[in-house]
XYZ file of C-alpha atoms in Angstrom:
603
model
C 126.934 134.007 95.368
C 125.877 131.847 98.221
C 122.512 130.499 98.619
C 120.936 128.016 101.112
C 118.340 125.282 100.602
C 117.099 122.558 102.634
C 116.402 119.290 101.094
C 114.078 116.723 102.619
C 114.905 113.268 101.632
C 112.690 111.484 99.091
C 110.796 108.382 100.730
C 109.311 106.080 98.306
C 105.472 105.956 98.108
C 105.737 102.279 97.127
C 107.257 101.880 100.455
C 104.984 104.019 102.247
C 101.917 103.128 100.609
C 102.592 100.177 98.337
C 101.626 96.578 98.240
C 102.087 94.291 101.249
C 104.374 91.032 101.200
C 102.708 88.111 99.189
C 101.175 85.484 101.064
C 102.689 82.692 99.024
C 105.984 81.212 99.780
C 109.144 82.271 97.819
C 112.621 81.070 97.961
C 113.678 84.679 97.121
C 114.747 86.654 100.133
C 112.126 89.426 100.748
C 112.508 92.615 102.637
C 110.038 94.921 104.304
C 109.437 97.863 106.477
C 106.750 98.736 108.938
C 103.937 100.948 107.477
C 105.069 104.358 108.872
C 101.504 105.277 109.891
C 101.843 102.681 112.651
C 103.205 103.657 116.022
C 102.875 100.449 118.065
C 101.865 97.088 116.790
C 101.332 93.662 118.072
C 104.348 91.182 117.634
C 103.714 87.275 118.550
C 106.308 84.655 119.503
C 104.155 82.266 117.027
C 101.439 82.581 114.568
C 98.008 83.265 116.692
C 95.638 80.542 115.817
C 92.457 81.990 117.455
C 90.940 85.285 118.012
C 91.898 85.160 121.533
C 95.576 84.804 120.823
C 95.377 87.711 118.594
C 94.674 89.810 121.394
C 97.687 88.697 123.333
C 100.107 90.166 121.245
C 102.767 92.008 122.666
C 102.835 95.734 121.711
C 105.995 96.771 120.441
C 107.696 99.700 118.469
C 109.387 98.831 115.241
C 111.128 101.761 113.323
C 109.399 102.563 110.143
C 112.822 103.506 108.706
C 114.529 100.210 109.120
C 114.874 97.302 106.637
C 113.532 94.073 108.002
C 114.008 90.602 106.448
C 111.125 88.178 106.122
C 112.137 84.716 107.290
C 108.684 82.948 106.546
C 105.112 83.528 105.997
C 102.158 81.543 107.457
C 98.265 82.023 107.613
C 96.794 82.715 111.117
C 93.811 83.907 112.912
C 92.607 86.991 110.877
C 94.877 86.779 107.974
C 98.436 86.254 106.661
C 101.420 86.957 109.079
C 105.008 87.250 108.363
C 108.157 86.497 110.672
C 110.837 89.153 110.729
C 114.379 88.024 111.346
C 115.415 88.920 114.958
C 111.877 89.805 115.796
C 108.472 87.960 115.926
C 105.244 87.406 113.990
C 103.194 90.268 112.783
C 100.419 90.671 110.510
C 101.400 90.981 106.757
C 99.083 94.042 106.273
C 101.080 95.802 108.579
C 104.348 95.798 106.428
C 105.168 97.116 103.034
C 107.468 95.177 100.617
C 110.793 97.127 99.700
C 111.695 96.817 96.028
C 115.220 98.097 96.001
C 117.486 96.133 98.700
C 120.625 94.469 98.157
C 121.308 91.009 99.223
C 122.895 91.865 102.452
C 119.586 94.026 103.281
C 121.337 97.696 102.557
C 119.180 99.727 100.471
C 119.917 99.780 96.678
C 120.413 103.391 95.124
C 117.458 103.755 92.676
C 119.125 106.699 91.105
C 122.446 108.501 91.869
C 124.035 111.890 90.445
C 126.743 114.288 91.078
C 126.209 116.982 93.815
C 128.387 119.588 95.551
C 127.989 121.913 98.318
C 128.544 121.885 102.162
C 126.562 120.113 104.572
C 125.399 121.290 108.056
C 123.134 119.886 110.375
C 119.612 121.156 110.585
C 118.884 123.415 113.692
C 116.688 120.847 115.066
C 119.097 117.970 114.584
C 121.617 117.373 117.471
C 123.650 114.389 115.947
C 124.532 113.210 112.452
C 124.943 109.568 111.387
C 127.756 108.955 108.543
C 127.214 105.533 107.412
C 130.107 104.078 105.431
C 128.619 100.729 104.333
C 125.432 102.434 102.514
C 122.100 103.741 103.646
C 119.695 101.782 105.906
C 120.159 98.104 106.463
C 119.076 94.781 108.118
C 122.088 94.530 110.341
C 121.663 95.964 113.747
C 125.276 97.637 113.795
C 126.226 99.179 110.729
C 129.589 100.803 109.891
C 128.985 104.333 110.865
C 129.971 107.586 112.805
C 127.967 109.771 114.828
C 128.790 113.308 114.914
C 127.388 116.069 117.037
C 126.097 119.115 115.164
C 129.043 121.045 116.043
C 131.633 118.129 114.906
C 129.887 117.912 111.874
C 130.359 121.675 111.228
C 134.137 121.435 111.999
C 134.446 118.535 109.762
C 133.327 120.719 106.649
C 131.511 118.006 105.054
C 131.577 118.292 101.239
C 128.770 116.546 99.031
C 130.003 114.481 96.029
C 126.759 112.505 95.285
C 123.310 112.291 95.991
C 121.345 109.212 95.771
C 117.753 108.213 96.043
C 116.429 105.041 97.786
C 113.310 103.416 99.034
C 113.601 105.498 102.323
C 114.553 108.852 100.657
C 117.380 110.789 99.434
C 120.980 110.448 100.954
C 124.127 112.465 100.331
C 127.421 111.108 100.054
C 129.926 113.545 101.997
C 133.595 113.662 102.700
C 135.176 115.633 105.794
C 138.290 116.146 107.761
C 139.901 113.255 109.870
C 138.763 110.869 107.276
C 135.138 111.135 107.808
C 133.165 109.782 104.921
C 129.718 108.182 104.045
C 126.194 108.555 103.506
C 124.010 110.983 105.424
C 120.145 111.110 105.189
C 119.084 114.302 103.270
C 116.205 115.230 105.803
C 118.889 115.737 108.675
C 121.015 118.350 106.823
C 121.004 121.636 104.924
C 123.047 121.882 101.722
C 124.705 125.242 101.066
C 125.573 125.613 97.462
C 128.247 128.215 96.229
C 128.122 129.234 92.453
C 131.060 131.143 90.822
C 130.320 134.624 89.812
C 130.597 133.910 86.082
C 128.333 130.969 86.425
C 126.247 130.414 83.115
C 123.245 129.562 85.218
C 121.959 130.962 88.378
C 119.212 129.222 90.420
C 116.678 131.458 91.586
C 113.320 131.371 93.304
C 110.484 132.006 90.760
C 108.790 135.187 91.293
C 105.030 135.202 91.757
C 103.098 134.785 88.642
C 99.913 136.788 87.970
C 97.457 134.412 86.385
C 94.292 135.464 84.692
C 90.979 133.609 85.538
C 90.484 130.788 82.931
C 87.975 132.041 80.213
C 86.766 128.614 79.694
C 83.770 127.728 81.683
C 83.489 124.136 82.827
C 84.169 121.000 80.447
C 84.229 122.498 76.888
C 83.313 119.558 75.119
C 79.761 117.921 75.482
C 79.708 115.208 77.842
C 78.534 111.835 76.466
C 76.431 109.751 78.947
C 76.622 106.269 78.156
C 74.144 103.788 79.096
C 75.986 100.751 80.732
C 75.447 97.631 79.018
C 75.910 95.674 82.129
C 74.581 97.838 84.911
C 74.777 97.184 88.710
C 71.680 95.550 89.950
C 70.567 96.657 93.289
C 68.274 95.035 95.507
C 64.783 96.537 96.212
C 65.161 95.800 100.111
C 68.254 96.812 101.770
C 69.591 94.828 104.662
C 68.306 96.070 108.341
C 71.558 96.065 109.748
C 73.848 99.372 109.592
C 77.276 99.726 109.633
C 79.723 101.972 111.815
C 79.651 105.706 111.366
C 82.704 106.625 109.806
C 85.501 105.531 107.517
C 88.898 107.214 107.542
C 90.253 108.853 104.654
C 92.704 106.355 102.857
C 94.114 108.121 99.913
C 97.542 106.921 101.300
C 96.914 103.857 99.552
C 98.853 103.477 96.316
C 99.799 100.687 94.183
C 102.706 102.079 92.075
C 106.443 102.732 92.877
C 106.705 106.223 93.798
C 108.605 108.359 95.996
C 108.062 111.508 98.340
C 110.253 114.198 98.731
C 110.307 117.906 99.603
C 112.566 120.030 97.590
C 113.276 123.640 97.511
C 111.591 125.813 94.830
C 115.082 126.673 93.896
C 115.925 123.214 92.551
C 115.288 123.123 88.699
C 113.397 119.942 87.923
C 113.226 118.455 84.577
C 110.188 116.227 83.613
C 109.309 114.341 80.745
C 106.090 115.368 78.856
C 103.223 112.918 79.411
C 103.073 109.944 77.030
C 100.958 110.674 74.133
C 97.918 108.295 73.795
C 97.810 106.289 70.545
C 94.795 104.345 69.213
C 95.106 100.943 70.946
C 93.564 97.551 70.100
C 90.277 98.278 71.730
C 87.182 99.779 70.062
C 85.228 102.124 72.244
C 82.412 99.204 72.370
C 85.008 96.787 73.703
C 86.401 99.267 76.250
C 82.978 100.163 77.646
C 82.127 96.336 77.826
C 85.225 95.672 79.772
C 84.705 98.811 82.296
C 80.922 97.578 82.813
C 81.876 94.040 83.547
C 84.505 95.273 86.131
C 81.952 97.560 87.760
C 79.560 94.728 87.820
C 81.822 92.015 89.178
C 82.907 94.094 91.972
C 79.352 95.327 92.932
C 80.285 98.924 92.426
C 77.565 101.542 92.703
C 78.291 105.268 91.744
C 79.271 107.452 88.999
C 82.305 107.015 86.360
C 83.904 109.692 84.061
C 86.644 108.381 81.680
C 88.345 110.108 78.784
C 91.297 109.303 76.695
C 91.328 112.787 74.710
C 90.951 115.369 77.490
C 87.807 117.092 77.650
C 86.703 116.246 73.914
C 86.472 112.591 74.828
C 84.706 112.876 78.206
C 81.995 110.200 78.925
C 79.992 109.614 82.108
C 78.150 106.626 83.121
C 76.037 105.838 86.266
C 75.699 102.581 88.104
C 73.201 101.584 90.756
C 71.259 103.761 93.158
C 71.921 106.780 95.092
C 69.014 105.757 97.403
C 68.147 102.221 97.114
C 64.851 102.050 99.168
C 63.612 105.104 97.251
C 65.067 103.546 93.914
C 66.697 106.968 93.055
C 69.410 106.043 90.469
C 72.798 107.785 90.710
C 72.982 110.520 88.161
C 75.698 112.662 86.251
C 75.632 116.039 88.030
C 75.077 114.317 91.299
C 77.814 115.763 93.858
C 79.523 112.902 95.920
C 82.127 113.488 98.957
C 85.254 114.196 97.751
C 87.059 113.010 100.930
C 90.798 113.442 100.439
C 90.330 114.403 97.010
C 89.672 117.808 98.168
C 93.060 118.325 99.466
C 94.060 119.021 95.837
C 91.557 122.142 95.772
C 93.185 123.381 98.941
C 96.554 123.003 97.370
C 95.353 125.140 94.272
C 94.042 127.785 96.484
C 97.324 127.891 98.534
C 99.245 128.227 95.165
C 96.912 130.932 93.958
C 98.132 132.924 97.154
C 101.589 132.095 96.555
C 101.380 133.400 92.693
C 100.067 136.683 94.543
C 103.045 136.909 96.452
C 101.022 136.305 99.851
C 102.394 133.165 100.911
C 105.753 131.482 99.760
C 106.500 127.596 100.154
C 108.972 128.516 102.844
C 106.525 130.443 104.998
C 106.509 129.259 108.475
C 103.407 127.891 110.370
C 104.376 129.996 113.331
C 103.245 133.144 111.453
C 99.770 131.942 111.952
C 99.414 129.403 114.380
C 102.428 129.634 116.898
C 100.664 127.590 119.506
C 101.561 124.253 117.370
C 104.545 122.845 118.756
C 107.780 123.181 116.411
C 105.624 125.511 114.313
C 108.628 127.551 113.494
C 110.185 124.574 111.635
C 107.089 123.725 109.579
C 106.480 125.429 106.103
C 103.778 125.583 103.875
C 105.539 123.105 101.420
C 105.653 120.549 104.358
C 101.953 121.036 105.162
C 101.236 120.278 101.406
C 103.452 117.323 101.124
C 102.604 115.697 104.624
C 106.166 116.079 105.799
C 105.497 118.456 108.663
C 105.977 115.963 111.297
C 102.410 116.372 112.280
C 100.219 113.472 113.281
C 96.444 113.259 113.933
C 93.737 110.552 113.922
C 90.265 111.379 113.003
C 88.334 112.148 116.373
C 84.728 112.862 115.829
C 83.588 116.136 117.490
C 80.246 116.146 119.476
C 78.343 118.515 118.892
C 79.348 119.073 115.057
C 81.614 121.988 114.416
C 79.953 125.022 112.819
C 82.512 127.587 111.836
C 86.039 127.516 110.455
C 87.659 128.790 113.566
C 86.346 125.944 115.736
C 87.323 123.468 113.103
C 90.838 124.587 113.342
C 90.953 124.972 117.099
C 89.656 121.249 117.166
C 92.383 120.090 115.052
C 95.020 122.011 116.846
C 93.710 120.579 120.197
C 93.833 117.048 118.769
C 97.169 117.130 116.786
C 100.600 115.797 117.735
C 103.612 117.721 116.290
C 106.758 115.469 116.365
C 109.499 117.626 114.588
C 110.271 114.654 112.596
C 109.998 115.794 108.901
C 109.348 112.772 107.261
C 106.274 111.624 104.976
C 103.256 110.756 107.255
C 99.745 111.401 106.029
C 97.614 113.507 108.169
C 94.358 115.393 107.393
C 95.507 118.044 109.984
C 98.049 119.526 107.636
C 95.146 120.529 105.183
C 92.887 121.762 107.728
C 96.013 124.290 108.864
C 96.315 125.246 105.158
C 92.620 125.971 105.261
C 93.085 128.129 108.192
C 96.086 129.843 107.040
C 94.039 130.747 103.901
C 91.388 132.395 105.937
C 94.015 134.210 107.935
C 95.911 135.676 105.140
C 92.666 136.761 103.091
C 90.259 137.550 105.849
C 87.827 135.416 104.115
C 86.642 131.893 104.865
C 88.005 128.706 103.037
C 84.854 128.147 101.272
C 84.947 131.893 99.873
C 88.321 131.713 98.583
C 87.639 128.192 96.829
C 84.604 129.951 94.965
C 86.414 132.695 94.138
C 89.682 131.283 93.105
C 88.268 127.770 91.607
C 84.788 127.236 91.594
C 83.649 130.505 89.828
C 86.499 130.852 87.433
C 86.106 127.321 86.122
C 82.299 126.997 86.094
C 82.007 124.317 88.694
C 78.207 124.320 89.335
C 77.965 121.177 91.359
C 80.425 121.612 94.100
C 79.234 122.338 97.585
C 80.197 122.172 101.199
C 78.686 118.828 102.470
C 75.718 120.901 104.260
C 75.007 123.182 101.706
C 73.882 120.682 98.907
C 70.730 122.175 97.309
C 67.571 120.189 97.680
C 67.111 119.740 93.872
C 70.209 117.710 93.696
C 70.350 114.105 94.913
C 72.432 113.757 98.070
C 73.477 110.013 97.765
C 73.612 107.338 100.603
C 76.608 105.034 100.995
C 76.104 101.155 100.990
C 78.216 98.067 101.619
C 77.440 95.052 99.600
C 76.595 92.091 101.773
C 76.178 88.918 99.480
C 74.234 90.880 97.101
C 72.322 92.966 99.351
C 73.113 96.807 99.814
C 73.177 97.266 103.564
C 73.093 101.269 104.141
C 76.012 102.732 106.119
C 75.662 105.638 108.676
C 76.737 108.883 107.598
C 78.646 111.031 110.213
C 77.947 114.600 109.695
C 79.742 115.371 112.998
C 82.977 113.739 111.447
C 82.349 115.986 108.241
C 82.071 119.084 110.349
C 85.707 118.581 111.501
C 87.246 117.884 107.935
C 87.865 121.477 106.753
C 90.160 121.758 103.850
C 90.640 118.047 103.916
C 87.224 115.998 103.249
C 83.928 117.999 103.592
C 83.259 119.181 99.920
C 81.102 117.407 97.704
C 81.429 117.554 93.809
C 80.349 115.821 90.777
C 82.724 113.918 88.604
C 82.374 116.473 85.743
C 83.324 119.237 88.101
C 86.260 117.351 89.697
C 87.801 116.542 86.212
C 87.178 120.223 85.073
C 89.535 121.133 88.220
C 92.092 118.621 87.346
C 92.341 119.203 83.868
C 92.520 123.049 84.350
C 95.147 122.443 87.137
C 97.425 120.353 85.063
C 97.208 122.241 81.776
C 98.039 125.648 83.777
C 94.661 127.246 83.199
C 94.189 127.525 86.872
C 97.308 128.629 88.578
C 99.612 129.124 85.597
C 102.202 126.562 84.208
C 104.633 128.039 86.729
C 102.361 127.835 89.495
C 101.424 124.172 88.707
C 105.216 123.134 88.629
C 105.627 124.580 92.000
C 102.520 123.415 93.563
C 103.615 119.695 92.048
C 107.342 120.291 93.137
C 108.229 119.609 89.542
C 106.072 116.685 89.371
C 108.736 114.502 91.014
C 107.522 111.067 91.766
C 106.064 111.520 95.254
C 102.914 113.216 97.037
C 102.807 116.993 96.448
C 99.793 119.280 97.230
C 97.096 116.781 97.264
C 98.196 114.550 94.297
C 100.156 111.473 94.133
C 102.755 111.843 90.944
C 103.840 108.460 89.838
C 106.003 106.658 87.471
C 105.165 106.799 83.783
C 103.914 110.428 84.028
C 100.652 109.221 85.501
C 98.819 110.339 88.892
C 96.690 109.020 91.414
C 94.224 110.552 94.089
C 92.023 108.368 96.510
C 89.689 109.061 99.285
C 87.446 107.397 101.558
C 84.961 108.664 104.064
C 81.557 107.503 105.672
C 81.517 104.435 103.157
C 82.087 106.519 99.975
C 85.056 105.940 97.915
C 86.551 108.478 95.302
C 89.328 108.058 93.110
C 91.288 110.059 90.372
C 93.645 108.282 88.097
C 95.143 109.522 84.747
C 97.906 111.248 82.951
C 99.837 114.148 84.185
C 98.413 116.429 81.209
C 94.777 115.403 81.784
C 94.400 113.689 78.516
C 93.643 110.272 80.099
C 91.516 110.572 83.103
C 89.409 108.355 85.199
C 87.003 109.755 87.980
C 85.163 107.013 89.937
C 82.958 108.075 92.805
C 81.476 105.219 94.278
C 78.701 104.785 97.152
C 79.237 101.156 97.447
C 82.433 99.382 96.910
C 85.180 98.196 99.097
C 88.615 100.328 99.234
C 90.897 98.083 97.788
C 88.579 96.533 95.075
C 87.323 99.898 93.888
C 90.749 101.355 93.806
C 92.203 98.369 91.853
C 89.174 98.743 89.521
C 89.770 102.477 88.881
C 93.337 101.613 87.863
C 92.325 98.887 85.490
C 89.878 101.261 83.869
C 92.865 103.851 83.419
C 94.490 100.792 81.666
C 91.642 100.136 79.550
C 90.921 103.513 78.227
C 94.771 104.148 77.731
C 94.711 101.090 75.363
C 91.540 101.957 73.461
C 90.803 104.020 70.628
C 89.971 107.912 71.125
C 86.569 108.339 72.528
């Protein structure tokens, strides 16, 4: 029996999203890549020392899929700079450090396993590159052979090994005429032939009918803890206001992870989440450390923590929702989810897959054929940001008032590249929200309400412009030398973020959702495994699945920061919704809080 599956290469989140090269000098050779979200960037013949020199950089296209060796680092105007071998100087924050590279610049193999099957070029690929001396390297000329799609087919390329690298998955193939070497998985289809008497037959899971979760909301009572060191907020905000919007930045991550898109036919075995045992910290010690972190980083907002699932939930509020009116942040107060909404959209999509109304391989062209290359874009690729679609965050004027206009606005502003590599874009999830509407004949919000909010008892989750008047609608602030400076909130921007960032929720509601998703209460365990793509170490369906059986989701919009950190079984969780705090600092704090609650006794 013969079955075909397309495997798109795994691309490390640490590579895509991880920390940049350190500023300190080091004798050890360092390799980096250019961050993939950058298309053209400024390269300098020497380190710019003034703001004027910074503007004179030569705009160049550097491949995000090439290994670059760092020759030296220096400080210049606006921060740190690195010199790339064979190129010039560029800002260090435009690069991401590679963690698995050999001394010659060739990618080291993170994991390798036996494989078998026949490779053919994807229909959209005209040429294949077969590299003899390993995948992707610093050297400009590698030992490789370029084959046309026709010649590749004639060579009868047989796979013997599959390897994971910082740039994704590669297959080692051998063919006629002595052709052999590594081929990037994103460029090929792998056909597997199983013997008729095979003990195990790989099949696509049938849709699973999942009953609504009987539990309403968080089953255990929430303990509201008064911080011992609350954030102090000034009585008078600064007069100056900041610019209107902040882009969603949930593509920032700090752990070594990887991204891939794999057929649902591929069985994936994952380890169960590590059990949390009582650590050296008492609850009081843990809370003191958490409060100190919040205070030191001038964070205002609401924090939920647990290390015992719903039974251990505690919620703490810091600072004010409205500084001028002295309205404190509160437990049931909804905050903008920003990119944390994508996981909600993914859950609704999986609900439709469970009902047999969609599949992971359903083509975008069935619903939006006007998008270039739509026939080659699948639901799986939209969920995992591997669709090849790129889009910034244009702000509509006037604001968009219905979902049809929101999708149309997105389609008119996106670029479809037909390069099915990981690249974060809100447009993917706005298209998914539009597909949800087309499949069901109901609005995205109606589906969200019936499939998620009502079954889980989420009573503090709303569309950005439908927050009840009896609930506090927080403002966002920037700390300016101890003064909380208010930000402008662009409702015009929010009006365009259908399915990807215009829903508000309380910390308790969001934890209820994630816990129900991870434990299978929402879409079933089979559904969750499919949505998460087997919890491989990568981004899937709105969530970054990371090493150590942990997850991370992050979002930023209009000066608000939202984070979810925890284990993939929902036992340990940190939900931090901040209306004051910079992106990097708050992100680091949220992860440090995860470490604290993981090491403390059960709450």
